[in-house]
């Protein structure tokens, strides 16, 4: 494995950096704290996301590694990784992570040609935004326990059930849905994946607000929703296979390490300019040691993410699945260590949100609260460790 960038890749990275540095000058202030909450949380944030989505689509940057016939230019995966890294560092919107990052790769692997030609170009042009309808009240990390049904009647399916914790459903145009098409089968058998237009009758989206009022998550209720058969992706009852692949696309992100690097740089500036007991914080040996440890961990995590991309580029998908879980769990816990340490050295003021008394305008306080949820988001840390044990280490599964 060689992660050294070529001269062309370095030039491409600089082009990305120049673009985002200039564009993010016009971003609503909320993007400096949490890009995901800023994107879905209010109308200004969403409109800024849409404008960036259009610009990025015109440049063809978020589909560089796609086949040309679907809107890409068949660039190496490593170039897509470089773009994702720079995009995350600048906390920029403009990418539908569910459509571009998860559903589109799944379509390329499992959809038929008619579906690819119909569904992929609108994603590449930035015309649609997706949400992910997976989790249910009793089926989150244990996703195979889901009970939402899609029963076939003639040339369509009738969907009934409930999803929960659906990020951005109140903004999305479409969703990808995992539902049970054969109720006589249990667990991962008898499931199918669907492309669903959010505007069809019978779909009700209800908000789940944070304690501070932020709106990111939703519940979705399905009441006799009619989905045409041609929107089922892949063979009937075999949706678990494609869903597992979708999970791995999601978990291979390099963005969490780029975001952690940006936060560490802000923390470094804080300790260089803030005095405690007459001394600058960076002079404290304990502060220096912990910052050095965080720097090492970020670089190690970045290597994990690059290794996933390198293996995907080589077609080593089984290896990349394990690596994606390693990267997900390591990145989740790294960001928690970073947020915990930052609020610790900031003292009581480190607990404040946006105010003139809050260090870094409350960025680390927000990260402290946000990072705990990543233990369960996109597959819990326990699930990730099980995958590593089964696939990576080769231990037998529990019966």
mmCIF file of C-alpha atoms in Angstrom:
data_model
loop_
_atom_site.group_PDB
_atom_site.id
_atom_site.type_symbol
_atom_site.label_atom_id
_atom_site.label_comp_id
_atom_site.label_asym_id
_atom_site.label_seq_id
_atom_site.Cartn_x
_atom_site.Cartn_y
_atom_site.Cartn_z
ATOM 1 C CA UNK A 1 0.000 0.000 0.000
ATOM 2 C CA UNK A 2 1.288 3.426 -0.971
ATOM 3 C CA UNK A 3 -0.739 6.424 0.226
ATOM 4 C CA UNK A 4 1.647 9.060 -1.150
ATOM 5 C CA UNK A 5 -0.218 11.453 -3.428
ATOM 6 C CA UNK A 6 1.031 11.970 -6.964
ATOM 7 C CA UNK A 7 1.661 15.495 -8.283
ATOM 8 C CA UNK A 8 -1.682 15.357 -10.104
ATOM 9 C CA UNK A 9 -3.491 14.287 -6.941
ATOM 10 C CA UNK A 10 -1.805 17.031 -4.922
ATOM 11 C CA UNK A 11 -2.933 19.583 -7.525
ATOM 12 C CA UNK A 12 -6.462 18.191 -7.394
ATOM 13 C CA UNK A 13 -6.467 18.443 -3.592
ATOM 14 C CA UNK A 14 -5.378 22.086 -3.803
ATOM 15 C CA UNK A 15 -8.196 22.797 -6.267
ATOM 16 C CA UNK A 16 -10.697 21.334 -3.787
ATOM 17 C CA UNK A 17 -9.207 23.306 -0.891
ATOM 18 C CA UNK A 18 -9.302 26.598 -2.821
ATOM 19 C CA UNK A 19 -12.928 26.025 -3.785
ATOM 20 C CA UNK A 20 -14.235 25.161 -0.312
ATOM 21 C CA UNK A 21 -12.167 27.854 1.440
ATOM 22 C CA UNK A 22 -13.836 30.491 -0.748
ATOM 23 C CA UNK A 23 -17.371 29.039 -0.819
ATOM 24 C CA UNK A 24 -17.608 28.468 2.930
ATOM 25 C CA UNK A 25 -17.119 32.191 3.551
ATOM 26 C CA UNK A 26 -20.827 32.535 2.659
ATOM 27 C CA UNK A 27 -22.024 29.625 4.816
ATOM 28 C CA UNK A 28 -24.556 30.213 7.616
ATOM 29 C CA UNK A 29 -22.687 30.326 10.983
ATOM 30 C CA UNK A 30 -24.186 27.013 12.130
ATOM 31 C CA UNK A 31 -21.899 25.201 9.670
ATOM 32 C CA UNK A 32 -18.909 26.068 11.832
ATOM 33 C CA UNK A 33 -20.249 23.773 14.559
ATOM 34 C CA UNK A 34 -22.005 20.824 12.998
ATOM 35 C CA UNK A 35 -22.489 20.539 9.253
ATOM 36 C CA UNK A 36 -25.185 17.855 9.486
ATOM 37 C CA UNK A 37 -27.346 19.788 11.928
ATOM 38 C CA UNK A 38 -26.796 22.993 9.963
ATOM 39 C CA UNK A 39 -27.822 21.282 6.733
ATOM 40 C CA UNK A 40 -31.102 19.750 7.947
ATOM 41 C CA UNK A 41 -31.874 22.032 10.894
ATOM 42 C CA UNK A 42 -33.310 25.168 9.266
ATOM 43 C CA UNK A 43 -34.286 26.587 5.889
ATOM 44 C CA UNK A 44 -31.177 28.781 5.486
ATOM 45 C CA UNK A 45 -28.888 25.811 6.076
ATOM 46 C CA UNK A 46 -30.861 23.654 3.665
ATOM 47 C CA UNK A 47 -30.848 26.277 0.910
ATOM 48 C CA UNK A 48 -27.072 26.680 1.286
ATOM 49 C CA UNK A 49 -26.720 22.906 0.970
ATOM 50 C CA UNK A 50 -28.830 22.939 -2.213
ATOM 51 C CA UNK A 51 -26.784 25.720 -3.777
ATOM 52 C CA UNK A 52 -23.537 23.887 -2.980
ATOM 53 C CA UNK A 53 -25.019 20.630 -4.286
ATOM 54 C CA UNK A 54 -25.690 22.282 -7.628
ATOM 55 C CA UNK A 55 -22.152 23.697 -7.878
ATOM 56 C CA UNK A 56 -20.517 20.385 -6.930
ATOM 57 C CA UNK A 57 -22.707 18.495 -9.408
ATOM 58 C CA UNK A 58 -21.698 20.871 -12.213
ATOM 59 C CA UNK A 59 -18.062 20.158 -11.406
ATOM 60 C CA UNK A 60 -18.773 16.431 -11.215
ATOM 61 C CA UNK A 61 -16.791 16.156 -8.000
ATOM 62 C CA UNK A 62 -18.961 13.910 -5.851
ATOM 63 C CA UNK A 63 -19.337 11.336 -8.626
ATOM 64 C CA UNK A 64 -15.769 11.267 -9.903
ATOM 65 C CA UNK A 65 -15.366 7.515 -9.350
ATOM 66 C CA UNK A 66 -18.719 6.637 -10.992
ATOM 67 C CA UNK A 67 -18.944 5.036 -14.460
ATOM 68 C CA UNK A 68 -19.191 7.623 -17.228
ATOM 69 C CA UNK A 69 -22.598 6.407 -18.422
ATOM 70 C CA UNK A 70 -24.164 7.387 -15.080
ATOM 71 C CA UNK A 71 -22.576 10.812 -14.698
ATOM 72 C CA UNK A 72 -19.078 9.991 -13.422
ATOM 73 C CA UNK A 73 -15.646 10.014 -15.041
ATOM 74 C CA UNK A 74 -14.270 6.692 -13.713
ATOM 75 C CA UNK A 75 -11.588 8.364 -11.627
ATOM 76 C CA UNK A 76 -9.627 6.240 -9.111
ATOM 77 C CA UNK A 77 -11.337 5.810 -5.736
ATOM 78 C CA UNK A 78 -8.392 7.535 -4.081
ATOM 79 C CA UNK A 79 -9.336 10.790 -5.863
ATOM 80 C CA UNK A 80 -12.869 10.503 -4.512
ATOM 81 C CA UNK A 81 -11.371 9.947 -1.076
ATOM 82 C CA UNK A 82 -9.254 13.091 -1.370
ATOM 83 C CA UNK A 83 -12.365 15.082 -2.266
ATOM 84 C CA UNK A 84 -14.318 13.636 0.679
ATOM 85 C CA UNK A 85 -11.463 14.441 3.048
ATOM 86 C CA UNK A 86 -11.245 18.085 1.962
ATOM 87 C CA UNK A 87 -15.039 18.465 1.914
ATOM 88 C CA UNK A 88 -15.318 17.217 5.518
ATOM 89 C CA UNK A 89 -12.396 19.345 6.724
ATOM 90 C CA UNK A 90 -14.216 22.514 5.648
ATOM 91 C CA UNK A 91 -17.499 21.273 7.205
ATOM 92 C CA UNK A 92 -19.132 21.873 3.862
ATOM 93 C CA UNK A 93 -22.592 20.690 2.708
ATOM 94 C CA UNK A 94 -23.594 19.958 -0.875
ATOM 95 C CA UNK A 95 -23.450 16.164 -0.777
ATOM 96 C CA UNK A 96 -26.411 13.916 -0.129
ATOM 97 C CA UNK A 97 -24.569 11.314 1.909
ATOM 98 C CA UNK A 98 -27.467 8.873 1.734
ATOM 99 C CA UNK A 99 -27.969 9.116 -2.021
ATOM 100 C CA UNK A 100 -24.400 9.589 -3.210
ATOM 101 C CA UNK A 101 -22.545 7.754 -0.468
ATOM 102 C CA UNK A 102 -24.844 4.791 0.183
ATOM 103 C CA UNK A 103 -27.701 4.176 -2.255
ATOM 104 C CA UNK A 104 -25.887 4.983 -5.501
ATOM 105 C CA UNK A 105 -23.061 2.435 -4.890
ATOM 106 C CA UNK A 106 -25.738 -0.100 -3.957
ATOM 107 C CA UNK A 107 -27.614 0.587 -7.198
ATOM 108 C CA UNK A 108 -24.445 0.123 -9.233
ATOM 109 C CA UNK A 109 -23.875 -3.280 -7.659
ATOM 110 C CA UNK A 110 -27.413 -4.685 -7.389
ATOM 111 C CA UNK A 111 -29.877 -2.740 -9.616
ATOM 112 C CA UNK A 112 -30.848 -3.751 -13.145
ATOM 113 C CA UNK A 113 -29.833 -1.591 -16.093
ATOM 114 C CA UNK A 114 -33.216 0.159 -16.370
ATOM 115 C CA UNK A 115 -33.026 1.178 -12.703
ATOM 116 C CA UNK A 116 -29.445 2.419 -13.020
ATOM 117 C CA UNK A 117 -30.337 4.577 -16.027
ATOM 118 C CA UNK A 118 -33.439 5.944 -14.275
ATOM 119 C CA UNK A 119 -32.167 6.508 -10.728
ATOM 120 C CA UNK A 120 -28.447 7.311 -10.899
ATOM 121 C CA UNK A 121 -28.357 10.412 -13.186
ATOM 122 C CA UNK A 122 -30.678 12.528 -10.950
ATOM 123 C CA UNK A 123 -28.355 11.779 -8.011
ATOM 124 C CA UNK A 124 -25.301 12.730 -10.084
ATOM 125 C CA UNK A 125 -26.952 15.990 -11.160
ATOM 126 C CA UNK A 126 -27.765 16.863 -7.533
ATOM 127 C CA UNK A 127 -31.489 16.999 -8.289
ATOM 128 C CA UNK A 128 -32.668 14.677 -5.505
ATOM 129 C CA UNK A 129 -31.871 13.996 -1.855
ATOM 130 C CA UNK A 130 -32.436 10.642 -0.165
ATOM 131 C CA UNK A 131 -33.035 9.415 3.379
ATOM 132 C CA UNK A 132 -32.409 5.949 4.795
ATOM 133 C CA UNK A 133 -35.483 4.072 6.072
ATOM 134 C CA UNK A 134 -33.887 1.275 8.087
ATOM 135 C CA UNK A 135 -34.217 1.599 11.884
ATOM 136 C CA UNK A 136 -37.477 0.807 13.672
ATOM 137 C CA UNK A 137 -38.587 1.126 17.314
ATOM 138 C CA UNK A 138 -37.448 -2.463 18.012
ATOM 139 C CA UNK A 139 -34.894 -2.872 15.231
ATOM 140 C CA UNK A 140 -31.956 -0.475 15.331
ATOM 141 C CA UNK A 141 -28.552 -2.116 15.738
ATOM 142 C CA UNK A 142 -30.430 -5.422 15.451
ATOM 143 C CA UNK A 143 -31.756 -4.376 12.043
ATOM 144 C CA UNK A 144 -32.696 -7.913 10.993
ATOM 145 C CA UNK A 145 -35.529 -7.795 13.560
ATOM 146 C CA UNK A 146 -37.477 -5.223 11.495
ATOM 147 C CA UNK A 147 -41.220 -5.751 11.046
ATOM 148 C CA UNK A 148 -42.295 -3.212 8.399
ATOM 149 C CA UNK A 149 -43.923 -5.254 5.626
ATOM 150 C CA UNK A 150 -44.096 -4.850 1.849
ATOM 151 C CA UNK A 151 -46.570 -7.415 0.547
ATOM 152 C CA UNK A 152 -46.757 -8.023 -3.179
ATOM 153 C CA UNK A 153 -50.151 -7.587 -4.839
ATOM 154 C CA UNK A 154 -49.996 -7.942 -8.623
ATOM 155 C CA UNK A 155 -47.500 -5.439 -10.065
ATOM 156 C CA UNK A 156 -46.917 -3.499 -6.842
ATOM 157 C CA UNK A 157 -46.140 -3.820 -3.117
ATOM 158 C CA UNK A 158 -48.262 -2.535 -0.222
ATOM 159 C CA UNK A 159 -46.149 -1.168 2.634
ATOM 160 C CA UNK A 160 -47.241 -0.851 6.273
ATOM 161 C CA UNK A 161 -45.140 -0.161 9.358
ATOM 162 C CA UNK A 162 -42.950 2.408 11.061
ATOM 163 C CA UNK A 163 -39.364 3.639 10.811
ATOM 164 C CA UNK A 164 -37.572 5.841 13.341
ATOM 165 C CA UNK A 165 -34.398 7.951 13.691
ATOM 166 C CA UNK A 166 -34.598 8.732 9.974
ATOM 167 C CA UNK A 167 -32.120 11.533 9.373
ATOM 168 C CA UNK A 168 -33.323 14.304 7.086
ATOM 169 C CA UNK A 169 -36.627 12.635 6.091
ATOM 170 C CA UNK A 170 -38.349 16.028 6.383
ATOM 171 C CA UNK A 171 -36.060 17.361 3.606
ATOM 172 C CA UNK A 172 -35.682 14.274 1.410
ATOM 173 C CA UNK A 173 -37.275 13.725 -2.011
ATOM 174 C CA UNK A 174 -36.782 9.960 -1.899
ATOM 175 C CA UNK A 175 -35.826 7.174 0.478
ATOM 176 C CA UNK A 176 -34.316 3.727 0.240
ATOM 177 C CA UNK A 177 -36.430 1.350 2.259
ATOM 178 C CA UNK A 178 -35.691 -2.060 3.760
ATOM 179 C CA UNK A 179 -38.914 -4.011 4.384
ATOM 180 C CA UNK A 180 -40.039 -7.588 4.964
ATOM 181 C CA UNK A 181 -41.531 -8.999 1.765
ATOM 182 C CA UNK A 182 -41.981 -12.509 3.194
ATOM 183 C CA UNK A 183 -43.383 -12.376 6.766
ATOM 184 C CA UNK A 184 -43.058 -16.158 7.081
ATOM 185 C CA UNK A 185 -39.270 -15.803 7.100
ATOM 186 C CA UNK A 186 -37.255 -14.513 10.031
ATOM 187 C CA UNK A 187 -34.278 -12.291 10.645
ATOM 188 C CA UNK A 188 -32.210 -11.493 7.536
ATOM 189 C CA UNK A 189 -34.298 -13.723 5.239
ATOM 190 C CA UNK A 190 -37.351 -12.451 3.371
ATOM 191 C CA UNK A 191 -36.257 -8.789 3.149
ATOM 192 C CA UNK A 192 -36.193 -6.536 0.084
ATOM 193 C CA UNK A 193 -34.874 -3.050 -0.760
ATOM 194 C CA UNK A 194 -36.989 -0.377 -2.451
ATOM 195 C CA UNK A 195 -36.576 3.047 -4.002
ATOM 196 C CA UNK A 196 -39.450 5.200 -2.710
ATOM 197 C CA UNK A 197 -40.700 8.627 -3.737
ATOM 198 C CA UNK A 198 -41.469 10.553 -0.528
ATOM 199 C CA UNK A 199 -44.461 12.311 -2.113
ATOM 200 C CA UNK A 200 -46.617 9.221 -2.677
ATOM 201 C CA UNK A 201 -49.796 8.850 -0.532
ATOM 202 C CA UNK A 202 -49.648 7.043 2.819
ATOM 203 C CA UNK A 203 -46.229 8.310 4.002
ATOM 204 C CA UNK A 204 -46.303 10.462 7.136
ATOM 205 C CA UNK A 205 -43.132 12.098 8.503
ATOM 206 C CA UNK A 206 -43.161 13.231 12.142
ATOM 207 C CA UNK A 207 -40.272 15.218 13.655
ATOM 208 C CA UNK A 208 -38.129 14.124 16.611
ATOM 209 C CA UNK A 209 -36.679 17.272 18.145
ATOM 210 C CA UNK A 210 -33.521 17.498 20.256
ATOM 211 C CA UNK A 211 -33.872 18.963 23.737
ATOM 212 C CA UNK A 212 -32.531 22.245 22.266
ATOM 213 C CA UNK A 213 -35.165 22.179 19.492
ATOM 214 C CA UNK A 214 -32.892 21.104 16.644
ATOM 215 C CA UNK A 215 -34.656 18.992 14.035
ATOM 216 C CA UNK A 216 -32.512 16.307 12.435
ATOM 217 C CA UNK A 217 -34.325 12.997 13.044
ATOM 218 C CA UNK A 218 -37.839 11.799 12.217
ATOM 219 C CA UNK A 219 -40.320 8.995 12.529
ATOM 220 C CA UNK A 220 -41.927 7.694 9.322
ATOM 221 C CA UNK A 221 -45.277 5.913 9.260
ATOM 222 C CA UNK A 222 -46.430 3.838 6.268
ATOM 223 C CA UNK A 223 -50.163 3.247 5.772
ATOM 224 C CA UNK A 224 -51.001 1.104 2.716
ATOM 225 C CA UNK A 225 -48.251 2.780 0.679
ATOM 226 C CA UNK A 226 -48.169 1.529 -2.920
ATOM 227 C CA UNK A 227 -44.701 0.965 -4.407
ATOM 228 C CA UNK A 228 -44.437 -0.268 -8.021
ATOM 229 C CA UNK A 229 -42.536 -3.502 -8.548
ATOM 230 C CA UNK A 230 -40.002 -1.783 -10.778
ATOM 231 C CA UNK A 231 -38.738 0.127 -7.709
ATOM 232 C CA UNK A 232 -37.622 -3.055 -5.913
ATOM 233 C CA UNK A 233 -33.824 -3.144 -6.055
ATOM 234 C CA UNK A 234 -32.333 -6.592 -6.542
ATOM 235 C CA UNK A 235 -34.023 -10.018 -6.221
ATOM 236 C CA UNK A 236 -37.132 -10.302 -4.042
ATOM 237 C CA UNK A 237 -36.471 -11.479 -0.443
ATOM 238 C CA UNK A 238 -32.685 -11.009 -0.877
ATOM 239 C CA UNK A 239 -32.333 -7.436 0.323
ATOM 240 C CA UNK A 240 -30.082 -8.250 3.264
ATOM 241 C CA UNK A 241 -27.101 -8.868 0.981
ATOM 242 C CA UNK A 242 -27.352 -5.443 -0.648
ATOM 243 C CA UNK A 243 -28.051 -3.813 2.724
ATOM 244 C CA UNK A 244 -24.833 -5.271 4.154
ATOM 245 C CA UNK A 245 -22.971 -3.781 1.176
ATOM 246 C CA UNK A 246 -24.650 -0.418 1.777
ATOM 247 C CA UNK A 247 -23.485 -0.492 5.403
ATOM 248 C CA UNK A 248 -19.890 -0.897 4.294
ATOM 249 C CA UNK A 249 -20.106 2.016 1.869
ATOM 250 C CA UNK A 250 -21.355 4.155 4.733
ATOM 251 C CA UNK A 251 -18.637 3.116 7.181
ATOM 252 C CA UNK A 252 -15.647 3.631 4.920
ATOM 253 C CA UNK A 253 -15.835 7.445 5.255
ATOM 254 C CA UNK A 254 -12.655 9.428 5.750
ATOM 255 C CA UNK A 255 -14.724 12.467 6.749
ATOM 256 C CA UNK A 256 -14.691 11.810 10.487
ATOM 257 C CA UNK A 257 -10.883 11.999 10.577
ATOM 258 C CA UNK A 258 -10.802 15.167 8.502
ATOM 259 C CA UNK A 259 -13.356 16.701 10.855
ATOM 260 C CA UNK A 260 -11.326 15.591 13.885
ATOM 261 C CA UNK A 261 -8.203 17.138 12.354
ATOM 262 C CA UNK A 262 -10.000 20.458 11.922
ATOM 263 C CA UNK A 263 -11.209 20.352 15.547
ATOM 264 C CA UNK A 264 -7.716 19.490 16.803
ATOM 265 C CA UNK A 265 -6.255 22.459 14.903
ATOM 266 C CA UNK A 266 -8.817 24.742 16.565
ATOM 267 C CA UNK A 267 -7.961 23.261 19.953
ATOM 268 C CA UNK A 268 -4.236 23.795 19.326
ATOM 269 C CA UNK A 269 -4.879 27.464 18.602
ATOM 270 C CA UNK A 270 -6.877 27.696 21.839
ATOM 271 C CA UNK A 271 -4.104 26.254 24.044
ATOM 272 C CA UNK A 272 -1.524 28.514 22.370
ATOM 273 C CA UNK A 273 -3.494 31.670 23.193
ATOM 274 C CA UNK A 274 -5.217 30.860 26.505
ATOM 275 C CA UNK A 275 -3.598 31.294 29.943
ATOM 276 C CA UNK A 276 -4.455 29.429 33.108
ATOM 277 C CA UNK A 277 -2.627 30.294 36.371
ATOM 278 C CA UNK A 278 -0.398 32.738 34.522
ATOM 279 C CA UNK A 279 0.832 30.180 31.997
ATOM 280 C CA UNK A 280 -0.297 29.361 28.512
ATOM 281 C CA UNK A 281 -2.120 26.041 28.416
ATOM 282 C CA UNK A 282 0.273 24.491 25.928
ATOM 283 C CA UNK A 283 3.043 24.744 28.529
ATOM 284 C CA UNK A 284 1.278 22.160 30.694
ATOM 285 C CA UNK A 285 2.976 18.754 30.105
ATOM 286 C CA UNK A 286 -0.321 16.866 30.505
ATOM 287 C CA UNK A 287 -1.971 19.033 27.857
ATOM 288 C CA UNK A 288 0.942 18.510 25.471
ATOM 289 C CA UNK A 289 0.905 14.718 25.978
ATOM 290 C CA UNK A 290 -2.833 14.402 25.368
ATOM 291 C CA UNK A 291 -2.699 16.595 22.266
ATOM 292 C CA UNK A 292 0.178 14.534 20.901
ATOM 293 C CA UNK A 293 -1.818 11.341 21.535
ATOM 294 C CA UNK A 294 -4.834 12.792 19.691
ATOM 295 C CA UNK A 295 -2.633 13.805 16.753
ATOM 296 C CA UNK A 296 -1.222 10.264 16.533
ATOM 297 C CA UNK A 297 -4.693 8.724 16.697
ATOM 298 C CA UNK A 298 -6.033 11.003 13.954
ATOM 299 C CA UNK A 299 -3.159 10.058 11.654
ATOM 300 C CA UNK A 300 -3.676 6.371 12.492
ATOM 301 C CA UNK A 301 -7.404 6.673 11.761
ATOM 302 C CA UNK A 302 -6.701 8.424 8.481
ATOM 303 C CA UNK A 303 -4.505 5.476 7.507
ATOM 304 C CA UNK A 304 -7.394 3.115 8.276
ATOM 305 C CA UNK A 305 -9.725 5.083 5.997
ATOM 306 C CA UNK A 306 -7.166 5.185 3.185
ATOM 307 C CA UNK A 307 -6.641 1.437 3.557
ATOM 308 C CA UNK A 308 -10.391 0.868 3.056
ATOM 309 C CA UNK A 309 -10.319 2.932 -0.142
ATOM 310 C CA UNK A 310 -7.146 1.200 -1.326
ATOM 311 C CA UNK A 311 -8.731 -2.241 -0.832
ATOM 312 C CA UNK A 312 -11.964 -1.171 -2.560
ATOM 313 C CA UNK A 313 -9.882 0.112 -5.453
ATOM 314 C CA UNK A 314 -8.216 -3.310 -5.678
ATOM 315 C CA UNK A 315 -11.546 -5.132 -5.498
ATOM 316 C CA UNK A 316 -10.801 -6.597 -2.048
ATOM 317 C CA UNK A 317 -14.332 -6.031 -0.775
ATOM 318 C CA UNK A 318 -14.229 -8.626 2.026
ATOM 319 C CA UNK A 319 -11.087 -7.044 3.465
ATOM 320 C CA UNK A 320 -12.516 -3.560 3.022
ATOM 321 C CA UNK A 321 -15.668 -4.594 4.945
ATOM 322 C CA UNK A 322 -13.585 -5.416 8.007
ATOM 323 C CA UNK A 323 -11.498 -2.292 7.527
ATOM 324 C CA UNK A 324 -14.654 -0.179 7.287
ATOM 325 C CA UNK A 325 -15.791 -1.483 10.681
ATOM 326 C CA UNK A 326 -12.338 -0.834 12.144
ATOM 327 C CA UNK A 327 -12.413 2.708 10.786
ATOM 328 C CA UNK A 328 -15.969 3.342 12.018
ATOM 329 C CA UNK A 329 -15.421 2.226 15.616
ATOM 330 C CA UNK A 330 -11.978 3.840 15.898
ATOM 331 C CA UNK A 331 -13.227 7.145 14.471
ATOM 332 C CA UNK A 332 -16.281 7.175 16.743
ATOM 333 C CA UNK A 333 -14.249 6.693 19.908
ATOM 334 C CA UNK A 334 -11.478 9.033 18.767
ATOM 335 C CA UNK A 335 -13.902 11.923 18.339
ATOM 336 C CA UNK A 336 -15.286 11.284 21.827
ATOM 337 C CA UNK A 337 -11.753 11.416 23.299
ATOM 338 C CA UNK A 338 -11.119 14.656 21.448
ATOM 339 C CA UNK A 339 -14.354 16.275 22.637
ATOM 340 C CA UNK A 340 -13.876 15.034 26.227
ATOM 341 C CA UNK A 341 -10.334 16.397 26.443
ATOM 342 C CA UNK A 342 -11.267 19.711 24.868
ATOM 343 C CA UNK A 343 -14.097 20.392 27.318
ATOM 344 C CA UNK A 344 -11.876 19.180 30.187
ATOM 345 C CA UNK A 345 -9.092 21.701 29.554
ATOM 346 C CA UNK A 346 -11.628 24.485 28.916
ATOM 347 C CA UNK A 347 -12.977 24.050 32.445
ATOM 348 C CA UNK A 348 -16.460 25.259 33.356
ATOM 349 C CA UNK A 349 -16.630 27.520 30.290
ATOM 350 C CA UNK A 350 -16.171 24.448 28.118
ATOM 351 C CA UNK A 351 -19.740 23.403 28.933
ATOM 352 C CA UNK A 352 -21.261 26.557 27.410
ATOM 353 C CA UNK A 353 -22.988 26.759 24.047
ATOM 354 C CA UNK A 354 -22.835 29.805 21.785
ATOM 355 C CA UNK A 355 -22.028 32.890 23.891
ATOM 356 C CA UNK A 356 -19.254 35.422 24.395
ATOM 357 C CA UNK A 357 -18.041 33.310 27.339
ATOM 358 C CA UNK A 358 -17.869 30.034 25.404
ATOM 359 C CA UNK A 359 -14.401 29.012 24.121
ATOM 360 C CA UNK A 360 -14.440 28.521 20.347
ATOM 361 C CA UNK A 361 -18.105 29.626 20.427
ATOM 362 C CA UNK A 362 -19.178 26.343 21.982
ATOM 363 C CA UNK A 363 -17.892 24.097 19.179
ATOM 364 C CA UNK A 364 -16.405 21.583 21.605
ATOM 365 C CA UNK A 365 -19.419 21.615 23.901
ATOM 366 C CA UNK A 366 -21.564 20.749 20.893
ATOM 367 C CA UNK A 367 -19.112 18.025 19.843
ATOM 368 C CA UNK A 368 -19.135 16.588 23.397
ATOM 369 C CA UNK A 369 -22.914 16.131 23.264
ATOM 370 C CA UNK A 370 -23.034 15.026 19.639
ATOM 371 C CA UNK A 371 -20.219 12.470 19.759
ATOM 372 C CA UNK A 372 -21.918 10.120 22.240
ATOM 373 C CA UNK A 373 -24.695 9.393 19.752
ATOM 374 C CA UNK A 374 -22.148 8.112 17.262
ATOM 375 C CA UNK A 375 -21.783 5.003 19.459
ATOM 376 C CA UNK A 376 -25.045 3.760 17.957
ATOM 377 C CA UNK A 377 -25.427 5.763 14.718
ATOM 378 C CA UNK A 378 -24.707 3.881 11.478
ATOM 379 C CA UNK A 379 -24.215 0.626 13.376
ATOM 380 C CA UNK A 380 -23.262 0.477 17.046
ATOM 381 C CA UNK A 381 -19.679 0.000 18.197
ATOM 382 C CA UNK A 382 -20.679 -3.450 19.508
ATOM 383 C CA UNK A 383 -21.907 -4.455 16.029
ATOM 384 C CA UNK A 384 -18.691 -3.173 14.464
ATOM 385 C CA UNK A 385 -16.589 -5.226 16.887
ATOM 386 C CA UNK A 386 -18.663 -8.322 16.117
ATOM 387 C CA UNK A 387 -18.003 -7.849 12.380
ATOM 388 C CA UNK A 388 -14.278 -7.471 13.062
ATOM 389 C CA UNK A 389 -14.336 -10.631 15.205
ATOM 390 C CA UNK A 390 -16.269 -12.680 12.612
ATOM 391 C CA UNK A 391 -14.786 -11.469 9.339
ATOM 392 C CA UNK A 392 -11.406 -10.059 10.343
ATOM 393 C CA UNK A 393 -10.301 -12.341 13.171
ATOM 394 C CA UNK A 394 -12.201 -15.405 11.927
ATOM 395 C CA UNK A 395 -13.943 -16.226 15.213
ATOM 396 C CA UNK A 396 -17.131 -18.341 14.949
ATOM 397 C CA UNK A 397 -20.488 -16.579 15.269
ATOM 398 C CA UNK A 398 -22.670 -17.116 18.324
ATOM 399 C CA UNK A 399 -25.554 -19.532 17.715
#
